[in-house]
Amino acid sequence: IFIGVVSDTGLWGVHFVSSEDKVNPMIEKIATEWSRVANSASDEEVERAKRSLKTNLMLQMDGQFARLLISLFQIPVLRV
């Protein structure tokens, strides 16, 4: 999964590598999951995604400043 933030909009998607015979099944699985998230994501999933986005944005900042913000706001660091 990748996320790009530009001003007040964003871009997200999935990058995968597969053998030719498994591309279509993978696309179907990704589309099914995106549909599920769009239509029935739980509040817990949404909050977890928000925390993950905040963490990743802070980790892209200068190392010491990001660590300070993470510790001040007690944001759990999530590794995907």
PDB file of C-alpha atoms in Angstrom:
ATOM      1  CA  ILE A   1       0.000   0.000   0.000  1.00  0.00           C
ATOM      2  CA  PHE A   2       1.259   3.475  -0.751  1.00  0.00           C
ATOM      3  CA  ILE A   3      -0.053   6.852   0.353  1.00  0.00           C
ATOM      4  CA  GLY A   4       0.911  10.208  -1.084  1.00  0.00           C
ATOM      5  CA  VAL A   5      -0.175  13.501   0.446  1.00  0.00           C
ATOM      6  CA  VAL A   6      -0.315  16.671  -1.624  1.00  0.00           C
ATOM      7  CA  SER A   7      -1.677  19.811   0.070  1.00  0.00           C
ATOM      8  CA  ASP A   8      -5.229  18.898   1.085  1.00  0.00           C
ATOM      9  CA  THR A   9      -5.671  15.844  -1.126  1.00  0.00           C
ATOM     10  CA  GLY A  10      -4.154  12.408  -1.192  1.00  0.00           C
ATOM     11  CA  LEU A  11      -3.368   9.462  -3.376  1.00  0.00           C
ATOM     12  CA  TRP A  12      -3.328   5.869  -2.278  1.00  0.00           C
ATOM     13  CA  GLY A  13      -3.081   2.551  -3.969  1.00  0.00           C
ATOM     14  CA  VAL A  14      -1.549  -0.876  -4.024  1.00  0.00           C
ATOM     15  CA  HIS A  15       1.586  -2.049  -5.769  1.00  0.00           C
ATOM     16  CA  PHE A  16       2.101  -5.777  -6.215  1.00  0.00           C
ATOM     17  CA  VAL A  17       4.303  -8.117  -8.175  1.00  0.00           C
ATOM     18  CA  SER A  18       2.909 -11.355  -9.485  1.00  0.00           C
ATOM     19  CA  SER A  19       3.380 -14.037 -12.057  1.00  0.00           C
ATOM     20  CA  GLU A  20       1.236 -13.514 -15.142  1.00  0.00           C
ATOM     21  CA  ASP A  21      -1.227 -16.277 -14.263  1.00  0.00           C
ATOM     22  CA  LYS A  22      -2.010 -14.755 -10.838  1.00  0.00           C
ATOM     23  CA  VAL A  23      -2.558 -11.110 -11.819  1.00  0.00           C
ATOM     24  CA  ASN A  24      -6.340 -11.309 -12.328  1.00  0.00           C
ATOM     25  CA  PRO A  25      -7.050 -13.179  -9.068  1.00  0.00           C
ATOM     26  CA  MET A  26      -4.960 -10.609  -7.184  1.00  0.00           C
ATOM     27  CA  ILE A  27      -6.795  -7.691  -8.802  1.00  0.00           C
ATOM     28  CA  GLU A  28     -10.103  -9.317  -7.838  1.00  0.00           C
ATOM     29  CA  LYS A  29      -8.972  -9.704  -4.207  1.00  0.00           C
ATOM     30  CA  ILE A  30      -7.799  -6.084  -4.046  1.00  0.00           C
ATOM     31  CA  ALA A  31     -11.062  -4.813  -5.577  1.00  0.00           C
ATOM     32  CA  THR A  32     -13.089  -6.907  -3.116  1.00  0.00           C
ATOM     33  CA  GLU A  33     -11.157  -5.497  -0.148  1.00  0.00           C
ATOM     34  CA  TRP A  34     -11.439  -1.886  -1.388  1.00  0.00           C
ATOM     35  CA  SER A  35     -15.182  -2.369  -1.817  1.00  0.00           C
ATOM     36  CA  ARG A  36     -15.468  -3.794   1.699  1.00  0.00           C
ATOM     37  CA  VAL A  37     -13.504  -0.909   3.197  1.00  0.00           C
ATOM     38  CA  ALA A  38     -15.522   1.674   1.246  1.00  0.00           C
ATOM     39  CA  ASN A  39     -18.852   0.210   2.311  1.00  0.00           C
ATOM     40  CA  SER A  40     -18.368  -1.329   5.734  1.00  0.00           C
ATOM     41  CA  ALA A  41     -15.095  -0.376   7.432  1.00  0.00           C
ATOM     42  CA  SER A  42     -15.467  -0.528  11.203  1.00  0.00           C
ATOM     43  CA  ASP A  43     -14.773   2.501  13.386  1.00  0.00           C
ATOM     44  CA  GLU A  44     -11.764   0.624  14.760  1.00  0.00           C
ATOM     45  CA  GLU A  45     -10.327   0.131  11.252  1.00  0.00           C
ATOM     46  CA  VAL A  46     -10.792   3.822  10.436  1.00  0.00           C
ATOM     47  CA  GLU A  47      -9.078   4.910  13.668  1.00  0.00           C
ATOM     48  CA  ARG A  48      -6.210   2.477  13.074  1.00  0.00           C
ATOM     49  CA  ALA A  49      -5.771   3.866   9.545  1.00  0.00           C
ATOM     50  CA  LYS A  50      -5.723   7.437  10.880  1.00  0.00           C
ATOM     51  CA  ARG A  51      -3.053   6.533  13.455  1.00  0.00           C
ATOM     52  CA  SER A  52      -1.004   4.783  10.808  1.00  0.00           C
ATOM     53  CA  LEU A  53      -1.198   7.775   8.458  1.00  0.00           C
ATOM     54  CA  LYS A  54      -0.198  10.214  11.223  1.00  0.00           C
ATOM     55  CA  THR A  55       2.699   7.995  12.222  1.00  0.00           C
ATOM     56  CA  ASN A  56       3.962   7.619   8.660  1.00  0.00           C
ATOM     57  CA  LEU A  57       3.701  11.356   7.996  1.00  0.00           C
ATOM     58  CA  MET A  58       5.653  12.122  11.157  1.00  0.00           C
ATOM     59  CA  LEU A  59       8.296   9.535  10.346  1.00  0.00           C
ATOM     60  CA  GLN A  60       8.891  11.283   7.020  1.00  0.00           C
ATOM     61  CA  MET A  61       9.887  14.424   8.915  1.00  0.00           C
ATOM     62  CA  ASP A  62      13.304  15.074  10.342  1.00  0.00           C
ATOM     63  CA  GLY A  63      14.161  12.103  12.588  1.00  0.00           C
ATOM     64  CA  GLN A  64      14.526  13.878  15.927  1.00  0.00           C
ATOM     65  CA  PHE A  65      11.506  16.140  15.413  1.00  0.00           C
ATOM     66  CA  ALA A  66       9.327  13.194  14.367  1.00  0.00           C
ATOM     67  CA  ARG A  67      10.368  11.165  17.417  1.00  0.00           C
ATOM     68  CA  LEU A  68       9.545  14.145  19.634  1.00  0.00           C
ATOM     69  CA  LEU A  69       6.062  14.533  18.135  1.00  0.00           C
ATOM     70  CA  ILE A  70       5.383  10.811  18.373  1.00  0.00           C
ATOM     71  CA  SER A  71       6.374  10.769  22.031  1.00  0.00           C
ATOM     72  CA  LEU A  72       4.466  13.997  22.868  1.00  0.00           C
ATOM     73  CA  PHE A  73       1.247  12.796  21.276  1.00  0.00           C
ATOM     74  CA  GLN A  74       1.823   9.186  22.363  1.00  0.00           C
ATOM     75  CA  ILE A  75       1.176   7.922  18.853  1.00  0.00           C
ATOM     76  CA  PRO A  76       1.864   4.210  18.507  1.00  0.00           C
ATOM     77  CA  VAL A  77       4.323   3.483  15.715  1.00  0.00           C
ATOM     78  CA  LEU A  78       2.788   0.988  13.301  1.00  0.00           C
ATOM     79  CA  ARG A  79       4.892  -1.001  10.874  1.00  0.00           C
ATOM     80  CA  VAL A  80       3.128  -2.509   7.887  1.00  0.00           C
TER      81      VAL A  80
END
